[in-house]
Short mmCIF file of C-alpha atoms (C1' of nucleotides) in Angstrom, two decimals:
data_model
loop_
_atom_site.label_atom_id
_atom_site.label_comp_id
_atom_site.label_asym_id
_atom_site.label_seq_id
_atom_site.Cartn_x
_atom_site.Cartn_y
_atom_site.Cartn_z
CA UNK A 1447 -14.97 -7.71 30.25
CA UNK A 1448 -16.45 -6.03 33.12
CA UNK A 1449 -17.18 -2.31 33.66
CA UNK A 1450 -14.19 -1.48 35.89
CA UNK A 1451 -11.49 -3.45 33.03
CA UNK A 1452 -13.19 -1.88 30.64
CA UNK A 1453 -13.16 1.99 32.47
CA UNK A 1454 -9.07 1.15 33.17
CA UNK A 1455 -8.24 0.58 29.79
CA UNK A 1456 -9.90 3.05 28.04
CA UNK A 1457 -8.40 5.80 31.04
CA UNK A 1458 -4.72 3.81 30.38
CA UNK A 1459 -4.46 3.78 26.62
CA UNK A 1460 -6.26 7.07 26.01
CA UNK A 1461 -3.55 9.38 28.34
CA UNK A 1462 -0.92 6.93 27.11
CA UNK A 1463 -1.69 7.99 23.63
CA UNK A 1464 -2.16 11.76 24.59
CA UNK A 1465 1.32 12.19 26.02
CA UNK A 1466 3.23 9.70 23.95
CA UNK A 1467 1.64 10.03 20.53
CA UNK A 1468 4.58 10.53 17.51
CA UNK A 1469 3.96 14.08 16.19
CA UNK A 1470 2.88 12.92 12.62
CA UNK A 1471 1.49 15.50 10.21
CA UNK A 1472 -2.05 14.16 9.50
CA UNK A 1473 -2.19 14.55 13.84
CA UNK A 1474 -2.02 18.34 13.09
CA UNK A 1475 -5.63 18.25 11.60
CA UNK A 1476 -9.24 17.14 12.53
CA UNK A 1477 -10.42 18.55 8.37
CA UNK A 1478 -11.82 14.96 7.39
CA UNK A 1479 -10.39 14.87 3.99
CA UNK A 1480 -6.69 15.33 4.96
CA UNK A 1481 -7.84 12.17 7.29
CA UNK A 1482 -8.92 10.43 4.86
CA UNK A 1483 -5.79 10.79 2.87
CA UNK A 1484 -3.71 9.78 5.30
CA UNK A 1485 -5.71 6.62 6.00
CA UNK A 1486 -5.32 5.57 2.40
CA UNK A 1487 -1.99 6.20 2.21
CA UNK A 1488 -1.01 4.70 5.18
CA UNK A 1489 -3.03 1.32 4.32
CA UNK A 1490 -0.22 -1.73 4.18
CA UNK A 1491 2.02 0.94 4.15
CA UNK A 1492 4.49 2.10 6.87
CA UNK A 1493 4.02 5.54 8.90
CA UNK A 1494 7.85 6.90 7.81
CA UNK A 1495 6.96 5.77 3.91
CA UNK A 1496 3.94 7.68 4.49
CA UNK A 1497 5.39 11.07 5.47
CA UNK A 1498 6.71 12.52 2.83
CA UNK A 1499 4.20 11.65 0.21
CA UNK A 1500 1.75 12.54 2.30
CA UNK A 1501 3.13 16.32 3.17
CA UNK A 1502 3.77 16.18 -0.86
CA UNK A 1503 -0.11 15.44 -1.73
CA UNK A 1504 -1.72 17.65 0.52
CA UNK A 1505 0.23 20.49 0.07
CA UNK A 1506 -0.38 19.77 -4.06
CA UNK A 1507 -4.12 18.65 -3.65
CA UNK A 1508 -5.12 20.82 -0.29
CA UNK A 1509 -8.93 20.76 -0.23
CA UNK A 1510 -11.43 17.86 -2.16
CA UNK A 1511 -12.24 20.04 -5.10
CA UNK A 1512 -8.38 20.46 -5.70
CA UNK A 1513 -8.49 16.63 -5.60
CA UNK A 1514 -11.35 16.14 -7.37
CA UNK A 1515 -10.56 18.12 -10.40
CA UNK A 1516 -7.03 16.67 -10.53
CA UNK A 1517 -5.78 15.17 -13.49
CA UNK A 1518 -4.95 11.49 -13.22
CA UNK A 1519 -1.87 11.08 -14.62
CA UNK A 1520 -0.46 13.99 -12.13
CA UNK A 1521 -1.86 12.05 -9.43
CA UNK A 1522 -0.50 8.52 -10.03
CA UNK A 1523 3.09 10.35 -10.23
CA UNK A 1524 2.23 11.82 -7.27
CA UNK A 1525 1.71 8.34 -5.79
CA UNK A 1526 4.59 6.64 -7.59
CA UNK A 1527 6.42 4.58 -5.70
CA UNK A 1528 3.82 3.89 -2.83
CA UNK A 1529 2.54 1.27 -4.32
CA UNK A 1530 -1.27 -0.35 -4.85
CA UNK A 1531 -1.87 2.44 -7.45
CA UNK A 1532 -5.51 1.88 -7.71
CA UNK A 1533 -5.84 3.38 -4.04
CA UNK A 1534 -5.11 6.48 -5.86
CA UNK A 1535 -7.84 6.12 -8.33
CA UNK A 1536 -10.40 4.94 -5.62
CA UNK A 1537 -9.45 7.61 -3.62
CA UNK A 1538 -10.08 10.50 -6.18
CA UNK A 1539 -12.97 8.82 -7.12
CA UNK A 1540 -14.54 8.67 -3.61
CA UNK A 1541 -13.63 12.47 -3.77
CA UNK A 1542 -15.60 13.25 -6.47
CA UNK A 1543 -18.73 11.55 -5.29
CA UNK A 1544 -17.86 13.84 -1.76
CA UNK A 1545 -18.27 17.04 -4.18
CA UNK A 1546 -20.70 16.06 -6.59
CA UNK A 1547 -23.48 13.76 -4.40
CA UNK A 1548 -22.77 15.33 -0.63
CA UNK A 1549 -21.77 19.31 -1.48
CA UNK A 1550 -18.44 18.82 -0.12
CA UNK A 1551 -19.21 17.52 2.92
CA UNK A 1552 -17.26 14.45 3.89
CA UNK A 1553 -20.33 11.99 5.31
CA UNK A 1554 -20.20 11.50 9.37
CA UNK A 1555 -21.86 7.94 9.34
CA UNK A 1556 -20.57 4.55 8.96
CA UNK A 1557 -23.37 3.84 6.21
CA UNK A 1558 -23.11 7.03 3.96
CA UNK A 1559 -19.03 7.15 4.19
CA UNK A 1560 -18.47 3.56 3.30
CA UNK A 1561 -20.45 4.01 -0.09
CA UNK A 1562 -17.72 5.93 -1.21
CA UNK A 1563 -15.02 4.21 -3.47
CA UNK A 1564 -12.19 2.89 -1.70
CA UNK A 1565 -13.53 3.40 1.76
CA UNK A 1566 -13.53 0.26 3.50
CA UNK A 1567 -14.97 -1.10 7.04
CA UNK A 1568 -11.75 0.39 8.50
CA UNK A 1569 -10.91 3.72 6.48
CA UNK A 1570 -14.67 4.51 7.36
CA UNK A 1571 -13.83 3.94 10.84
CA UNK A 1572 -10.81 5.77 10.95
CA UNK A 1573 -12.28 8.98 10.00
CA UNK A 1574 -15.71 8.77 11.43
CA UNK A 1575 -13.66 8.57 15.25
CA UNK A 1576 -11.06 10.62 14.15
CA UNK A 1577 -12.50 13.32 12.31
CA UNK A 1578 -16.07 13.34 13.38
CA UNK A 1579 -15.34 11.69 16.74
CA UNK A 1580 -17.76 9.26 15.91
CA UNK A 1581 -17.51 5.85 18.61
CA UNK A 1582 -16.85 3.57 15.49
CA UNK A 1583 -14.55 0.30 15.21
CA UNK A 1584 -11.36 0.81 12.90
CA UNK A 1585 -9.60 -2.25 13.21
CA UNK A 1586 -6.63 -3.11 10.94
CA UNK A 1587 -3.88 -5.75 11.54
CA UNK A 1588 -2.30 -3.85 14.55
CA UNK A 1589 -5.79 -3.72 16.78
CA UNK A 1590 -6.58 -7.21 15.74
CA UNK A 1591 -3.02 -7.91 16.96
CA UNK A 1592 -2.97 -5.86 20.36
CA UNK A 1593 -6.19 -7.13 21.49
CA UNK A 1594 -5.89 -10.88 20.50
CA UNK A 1595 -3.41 -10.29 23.26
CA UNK A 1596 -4.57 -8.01 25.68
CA UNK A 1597 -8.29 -9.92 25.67
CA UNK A 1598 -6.35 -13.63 24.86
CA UNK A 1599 -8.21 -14.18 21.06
CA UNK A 1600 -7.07 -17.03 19.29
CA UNK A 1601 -8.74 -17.30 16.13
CA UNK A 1602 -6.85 -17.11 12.94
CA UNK A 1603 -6.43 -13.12 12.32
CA UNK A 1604 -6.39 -14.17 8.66
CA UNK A 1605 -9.42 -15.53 8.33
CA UNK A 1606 -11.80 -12.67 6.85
CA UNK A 1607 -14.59 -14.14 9.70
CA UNK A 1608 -12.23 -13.20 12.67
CA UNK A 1609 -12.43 -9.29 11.88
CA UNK A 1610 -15.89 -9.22 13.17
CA UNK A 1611 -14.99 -10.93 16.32
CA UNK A 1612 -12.27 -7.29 16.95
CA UNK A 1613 -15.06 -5.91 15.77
CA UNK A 1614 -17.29 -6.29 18.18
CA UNK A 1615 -14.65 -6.22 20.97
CA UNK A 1616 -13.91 -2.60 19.71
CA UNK A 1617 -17.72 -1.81 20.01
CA UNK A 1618 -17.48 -3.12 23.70
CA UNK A 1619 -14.37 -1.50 24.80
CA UNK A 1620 -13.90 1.81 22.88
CA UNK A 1621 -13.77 5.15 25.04
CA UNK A 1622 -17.47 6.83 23.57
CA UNK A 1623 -15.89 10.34 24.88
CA UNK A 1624 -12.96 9.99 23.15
CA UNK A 1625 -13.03 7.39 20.18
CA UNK A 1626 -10.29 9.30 18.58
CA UNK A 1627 -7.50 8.86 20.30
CA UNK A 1628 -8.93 5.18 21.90
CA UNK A 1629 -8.65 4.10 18.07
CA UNK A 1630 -5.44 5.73 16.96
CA UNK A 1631 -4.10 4.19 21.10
CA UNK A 1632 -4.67 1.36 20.09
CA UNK A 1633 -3.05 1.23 16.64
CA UNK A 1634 -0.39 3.48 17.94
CA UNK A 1635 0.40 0.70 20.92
CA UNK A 1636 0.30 -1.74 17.95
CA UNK A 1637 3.14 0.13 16.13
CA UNK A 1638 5.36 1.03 18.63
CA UNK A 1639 4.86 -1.27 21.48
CA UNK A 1640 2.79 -3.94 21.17
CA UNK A 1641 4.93 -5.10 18.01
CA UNK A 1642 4.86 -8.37 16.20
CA UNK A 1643 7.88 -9.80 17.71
CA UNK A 1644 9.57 -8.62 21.01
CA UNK A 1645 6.84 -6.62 22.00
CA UNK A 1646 7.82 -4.53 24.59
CA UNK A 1647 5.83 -5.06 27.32
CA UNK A 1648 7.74 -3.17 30.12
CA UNK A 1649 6.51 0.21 28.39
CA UNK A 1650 3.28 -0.64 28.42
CA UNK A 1651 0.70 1.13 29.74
CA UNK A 1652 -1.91 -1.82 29.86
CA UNK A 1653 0.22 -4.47 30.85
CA UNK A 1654 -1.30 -5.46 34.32
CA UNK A 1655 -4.84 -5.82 31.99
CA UNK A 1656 -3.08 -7.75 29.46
CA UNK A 1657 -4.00 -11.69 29.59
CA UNK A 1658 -1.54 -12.62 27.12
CA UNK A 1659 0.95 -11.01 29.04
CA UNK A 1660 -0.26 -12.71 32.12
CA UNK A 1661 0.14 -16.29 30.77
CA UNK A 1662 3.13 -15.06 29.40
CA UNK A 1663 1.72 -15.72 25.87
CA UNK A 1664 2.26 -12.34 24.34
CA UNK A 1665 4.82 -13.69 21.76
CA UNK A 1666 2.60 -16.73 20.49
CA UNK A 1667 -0.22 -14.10 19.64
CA UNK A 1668 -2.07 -13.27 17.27
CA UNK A 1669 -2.63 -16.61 15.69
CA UNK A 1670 -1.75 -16.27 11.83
CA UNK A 1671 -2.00 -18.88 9.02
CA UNK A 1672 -0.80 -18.21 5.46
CA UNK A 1673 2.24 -17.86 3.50
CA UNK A 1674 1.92 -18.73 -0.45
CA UNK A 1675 4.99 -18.21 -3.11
CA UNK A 1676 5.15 -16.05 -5.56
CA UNK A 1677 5.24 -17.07 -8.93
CA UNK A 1678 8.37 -16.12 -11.16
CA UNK A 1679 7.79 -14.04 -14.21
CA UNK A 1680 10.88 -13.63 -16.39
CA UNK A 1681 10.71 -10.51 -18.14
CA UNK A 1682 12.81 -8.91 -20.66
CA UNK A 1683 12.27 -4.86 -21.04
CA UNK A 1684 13.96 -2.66 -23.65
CA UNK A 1685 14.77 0.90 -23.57
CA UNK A 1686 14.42 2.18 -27.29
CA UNK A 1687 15.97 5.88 -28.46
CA UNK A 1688 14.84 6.91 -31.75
CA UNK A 1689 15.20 10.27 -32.74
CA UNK A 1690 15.98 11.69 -29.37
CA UNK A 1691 12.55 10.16 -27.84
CA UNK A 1692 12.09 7.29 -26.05
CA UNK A 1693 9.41 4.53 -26.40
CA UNK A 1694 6.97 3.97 -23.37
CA UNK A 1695 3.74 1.48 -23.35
CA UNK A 1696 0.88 2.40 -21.30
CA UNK A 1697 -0.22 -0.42 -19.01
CA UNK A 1698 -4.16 -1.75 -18.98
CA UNK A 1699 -6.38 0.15 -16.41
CA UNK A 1700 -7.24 -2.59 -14.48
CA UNK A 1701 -4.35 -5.41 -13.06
CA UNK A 1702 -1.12 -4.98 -11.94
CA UNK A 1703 0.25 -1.62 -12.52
CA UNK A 1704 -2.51 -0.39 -13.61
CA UNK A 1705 -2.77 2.69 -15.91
CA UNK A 1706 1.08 2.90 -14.93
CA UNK A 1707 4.00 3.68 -18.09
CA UNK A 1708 6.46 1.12 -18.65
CA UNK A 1709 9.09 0.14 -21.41
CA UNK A 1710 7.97 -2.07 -23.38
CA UNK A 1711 8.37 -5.39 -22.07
CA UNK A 1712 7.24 -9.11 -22.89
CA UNK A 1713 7.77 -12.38 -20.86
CA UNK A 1714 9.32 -14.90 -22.04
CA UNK A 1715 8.91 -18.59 -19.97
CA UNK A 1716 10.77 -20.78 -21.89
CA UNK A 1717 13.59 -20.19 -24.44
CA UNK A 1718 11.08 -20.98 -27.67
CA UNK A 1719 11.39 -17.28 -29.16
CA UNK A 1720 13.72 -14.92 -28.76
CA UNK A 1721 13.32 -11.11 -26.88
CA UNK A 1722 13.59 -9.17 -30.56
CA UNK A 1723 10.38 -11.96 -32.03
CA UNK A 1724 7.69 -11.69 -29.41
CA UNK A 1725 8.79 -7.49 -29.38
CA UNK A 1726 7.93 -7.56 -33.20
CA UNK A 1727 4.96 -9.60 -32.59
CA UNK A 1728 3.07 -7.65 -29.69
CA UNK A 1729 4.30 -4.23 -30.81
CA UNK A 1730 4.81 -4.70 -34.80
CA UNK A 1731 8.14 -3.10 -34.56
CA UNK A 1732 11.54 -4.89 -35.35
CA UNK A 1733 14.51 -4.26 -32.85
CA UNK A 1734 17.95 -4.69 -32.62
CA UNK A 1735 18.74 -6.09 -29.21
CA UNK A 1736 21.97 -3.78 -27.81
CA UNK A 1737 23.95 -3.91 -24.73
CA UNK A 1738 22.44 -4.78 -21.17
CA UNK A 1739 20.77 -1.95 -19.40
CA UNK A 1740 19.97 -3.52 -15.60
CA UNK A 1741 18.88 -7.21 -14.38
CA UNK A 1742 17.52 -7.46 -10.80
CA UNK A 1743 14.25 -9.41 -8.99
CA UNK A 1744 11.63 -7.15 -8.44
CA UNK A 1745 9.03 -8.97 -5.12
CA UNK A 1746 5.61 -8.00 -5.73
CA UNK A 1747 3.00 -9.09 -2.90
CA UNK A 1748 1.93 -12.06 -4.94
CA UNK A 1749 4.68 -12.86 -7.61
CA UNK A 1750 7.98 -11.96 -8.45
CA UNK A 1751 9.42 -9.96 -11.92
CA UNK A 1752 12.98 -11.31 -12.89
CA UNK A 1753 14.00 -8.33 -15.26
CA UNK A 1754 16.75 -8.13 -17.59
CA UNK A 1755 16.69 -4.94 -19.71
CA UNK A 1756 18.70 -3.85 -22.87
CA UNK A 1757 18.95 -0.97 -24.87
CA UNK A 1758 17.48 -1.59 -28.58
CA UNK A 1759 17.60 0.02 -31.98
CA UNK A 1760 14.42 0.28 -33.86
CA UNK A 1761 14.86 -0.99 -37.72
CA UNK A 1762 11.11 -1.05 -38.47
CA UNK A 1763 7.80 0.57 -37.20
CA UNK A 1764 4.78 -1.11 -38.66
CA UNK A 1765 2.34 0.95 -37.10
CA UNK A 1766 2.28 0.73 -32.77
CA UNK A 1767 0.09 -0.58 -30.65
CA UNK A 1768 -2.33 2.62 -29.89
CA UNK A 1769 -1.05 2.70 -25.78
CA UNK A 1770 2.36 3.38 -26.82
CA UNK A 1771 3.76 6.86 -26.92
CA UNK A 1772 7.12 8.29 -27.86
CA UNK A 1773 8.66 10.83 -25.29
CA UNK A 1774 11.48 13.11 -25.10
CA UNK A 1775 13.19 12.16 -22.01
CA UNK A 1776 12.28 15.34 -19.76
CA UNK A 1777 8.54 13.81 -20.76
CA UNK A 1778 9.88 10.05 -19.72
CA UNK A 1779 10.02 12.27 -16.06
CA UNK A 1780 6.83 12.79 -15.93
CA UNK A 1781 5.00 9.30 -16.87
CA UNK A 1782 4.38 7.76 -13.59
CA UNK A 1783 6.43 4.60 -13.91
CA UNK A 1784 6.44 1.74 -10.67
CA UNK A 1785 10.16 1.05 -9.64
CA UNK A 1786 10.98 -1.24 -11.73
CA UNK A 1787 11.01 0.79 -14.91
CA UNK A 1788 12.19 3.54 -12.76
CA UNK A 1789 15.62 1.44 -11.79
CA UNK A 1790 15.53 0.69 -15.85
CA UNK A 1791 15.23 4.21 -16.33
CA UNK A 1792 18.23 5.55 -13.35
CA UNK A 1793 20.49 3.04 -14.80
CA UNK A 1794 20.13 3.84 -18.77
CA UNK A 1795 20.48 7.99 -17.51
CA UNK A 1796 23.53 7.34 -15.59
CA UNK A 1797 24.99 5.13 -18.88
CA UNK A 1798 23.93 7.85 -21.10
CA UNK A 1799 23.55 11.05 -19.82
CA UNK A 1800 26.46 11.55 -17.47
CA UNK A 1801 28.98 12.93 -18.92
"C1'" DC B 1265 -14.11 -16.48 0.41
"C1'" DA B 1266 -9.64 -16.37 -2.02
"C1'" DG B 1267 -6.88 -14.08 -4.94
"C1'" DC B 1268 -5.22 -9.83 -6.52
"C1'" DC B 1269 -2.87 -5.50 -5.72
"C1'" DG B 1270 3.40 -2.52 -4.41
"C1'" DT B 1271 6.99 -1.39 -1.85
"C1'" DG B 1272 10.65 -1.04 1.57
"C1'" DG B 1273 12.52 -2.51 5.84
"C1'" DG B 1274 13.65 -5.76 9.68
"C1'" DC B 1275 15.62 -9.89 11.22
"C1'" DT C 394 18.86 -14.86 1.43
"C1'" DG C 395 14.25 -15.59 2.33
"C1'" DC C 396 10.34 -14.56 4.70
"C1'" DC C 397 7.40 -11.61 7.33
"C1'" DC C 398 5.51 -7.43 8.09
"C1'" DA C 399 2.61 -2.62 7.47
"C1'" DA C 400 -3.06 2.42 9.66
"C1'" DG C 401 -6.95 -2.74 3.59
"C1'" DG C 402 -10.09 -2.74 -0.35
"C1'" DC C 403 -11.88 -4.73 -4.51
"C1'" DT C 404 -13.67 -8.49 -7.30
#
DNA sequence: CAGCCGTGGGC
DNA sequence: TGCCCAAGGCT
């Protein structure tokens, strides 16, 4: 890269970025904590997913001592359905070291900020240029994959090594007056045009600097390996009235799901025992197995939940585990539950409650 | 380093 | 339908 390439695309993507840039809600604010939030949410998670929750949380937790002294269970229903829970968890707890350790004061250097739990090389990049304008990398899957083409880089974007190689491309190329919108240009080119088929490269503003594009490579890059199968769970969940209340386990606080409600639910890989005699034995309560609630595949990121559910009548209590809880059902609301106890929960309402 | 950690949408 | 993808971090 020489000075003049360099100088072009910097000038091309930064005024690109100025005048086409989507009018998203966390680009209404420089404050470094609403930032920061939106980084976290917005990690492996789409910009229109994002939204919503995002105008939700801030407007709920607006400052880091509203965050800070939050009560967890609040939060995670705040986050339910986004997904990767423990970002939640991380990200309160990098609050509280904010408040306690650096009086409020988000940090404004790569070494202080990425102490803080759940800030990683590229949410402490994101915020130092964003926030603090701060000439810092932040590369995530969409900068790794617009400048594997636009500088021809074909190492395996999987491989954790290859990260420092867009590292240090970043460091080389990034606009030092304006890091901010170089960084977000660049992962705002990834999203829109520079996408990871049929990019379109008519609409883009550094096409005559792109090599991929000049060998005509653009659709061969980036250079990916990977692609493992999830492993099949079968579970069996049952939805249990007693009394008017409802019986809900909560999950361990580390692991899938974690610190998440759920109904209780065992897995059962071969036919050996039957739903009602591994209930009895991991919750000491006998069941009577009723009529089918809801049975659908549920595709985590690494394995896969096939779920049948059925309603159940309790015949004996023998003293439950201590993480289960009975709820009335306007309580059931406000467990944070992942989706598939919440599509357990839709379907049993709509059997039971409607009319 | 490799595996774990959610969810919804696009093709 | 099946697979890939998305503004990653933790262990």
């Amino acid at each position: 890269m020489n000075d003049l390439y360099k100088q072009q695309v910097r000038k091309e993507l930064v005024s690109w970025f100025e005048e086409e840039k989507r009018d998203l809600p966390w680009r209404k604010t420089k404050d470094p904590y609403k930032i920061w939030v939106s980084e976290v949410m917005l990690q492996q998670t789409k910009v229109d997913t994002v939204i919503p929750y995002y105008e939700r949380f801030i407007s709920k937790y607006p400052s880091l001592e509203s965050l800070a002294s939050a009560d967890e269970e609040e939060l995670l229903k705040e986050w339910e359905g986004l997904g990767y829970y423990s970002r939640a968890r991380n990200l309160q707890a990098g609050v509280k070291e904010v408040v306690e350790d650096y009086g409020s004061i988000v940090p404004s250097t790569r070494k202080e900020i990425s102490k803080l739990k759940g800030v990683g090389p590229y949410t402490a990049g994101a915020v130092l240029s964003i926030a603090y304008s701060v000439p810092e990398h932040a590369v995530d899957g969409n900068v790794m994959r617009v400048l594997s083409r636009l500088l021809l880089i074909k190492e395996d974007i999987a491989k954790p090594k290859t990260k420092k190689v867009f590292e240090e491309a970043v460091m080389e190329l990034i606009d030092r007056e304006n890091p901010s919108s170089f960084n977000q240009g660049l992962m705002e080119l990834g999203a829109v045009i520079c996408t990871p088929t049929k990019p379109k490269c008519l609409l883009c503003p550094v096409r005559e600097y792109c090599t991929a594009f000049f060998e005509g490579m653009q659709e061969e890059l980036p250079v990916k390996t990977i692609n493992k199968k999830t492993k099949i769970h079968k579970m069996k969940a049952v939805v249990i009235e007693e009394d008017g209340k409802i019986l809900l386990e909560k999950r361990p606080s580390k692991g899938l799901l974690a610190n998440m409600w759920q109904f209780p639910m065992v897995e059962l890989p071969t036919a050996t025992h039957t739903v009602e005699e591994v209930i009895e034995h991991d919750y000491r309560i006998s069941i009577v197995k009723g009529k089918e609630i809801a049975s659908f595949k549920h595709i985590f990121s690494h394995l896969t939940w096939e779920m049948e559910s059925f309603e159940a009548k309790l015949t004996k209590d023998k003293g439950l585990p201590t993480n289960c809880k009975w709820f009335t059902k306007i309580e059931v609301e406000n467990q944070p539950m992942p989706v598939p106890m919440l599509k357990i929960w839709n379907a049993w309402k709509e059997r039971n409650l409607e009319q």
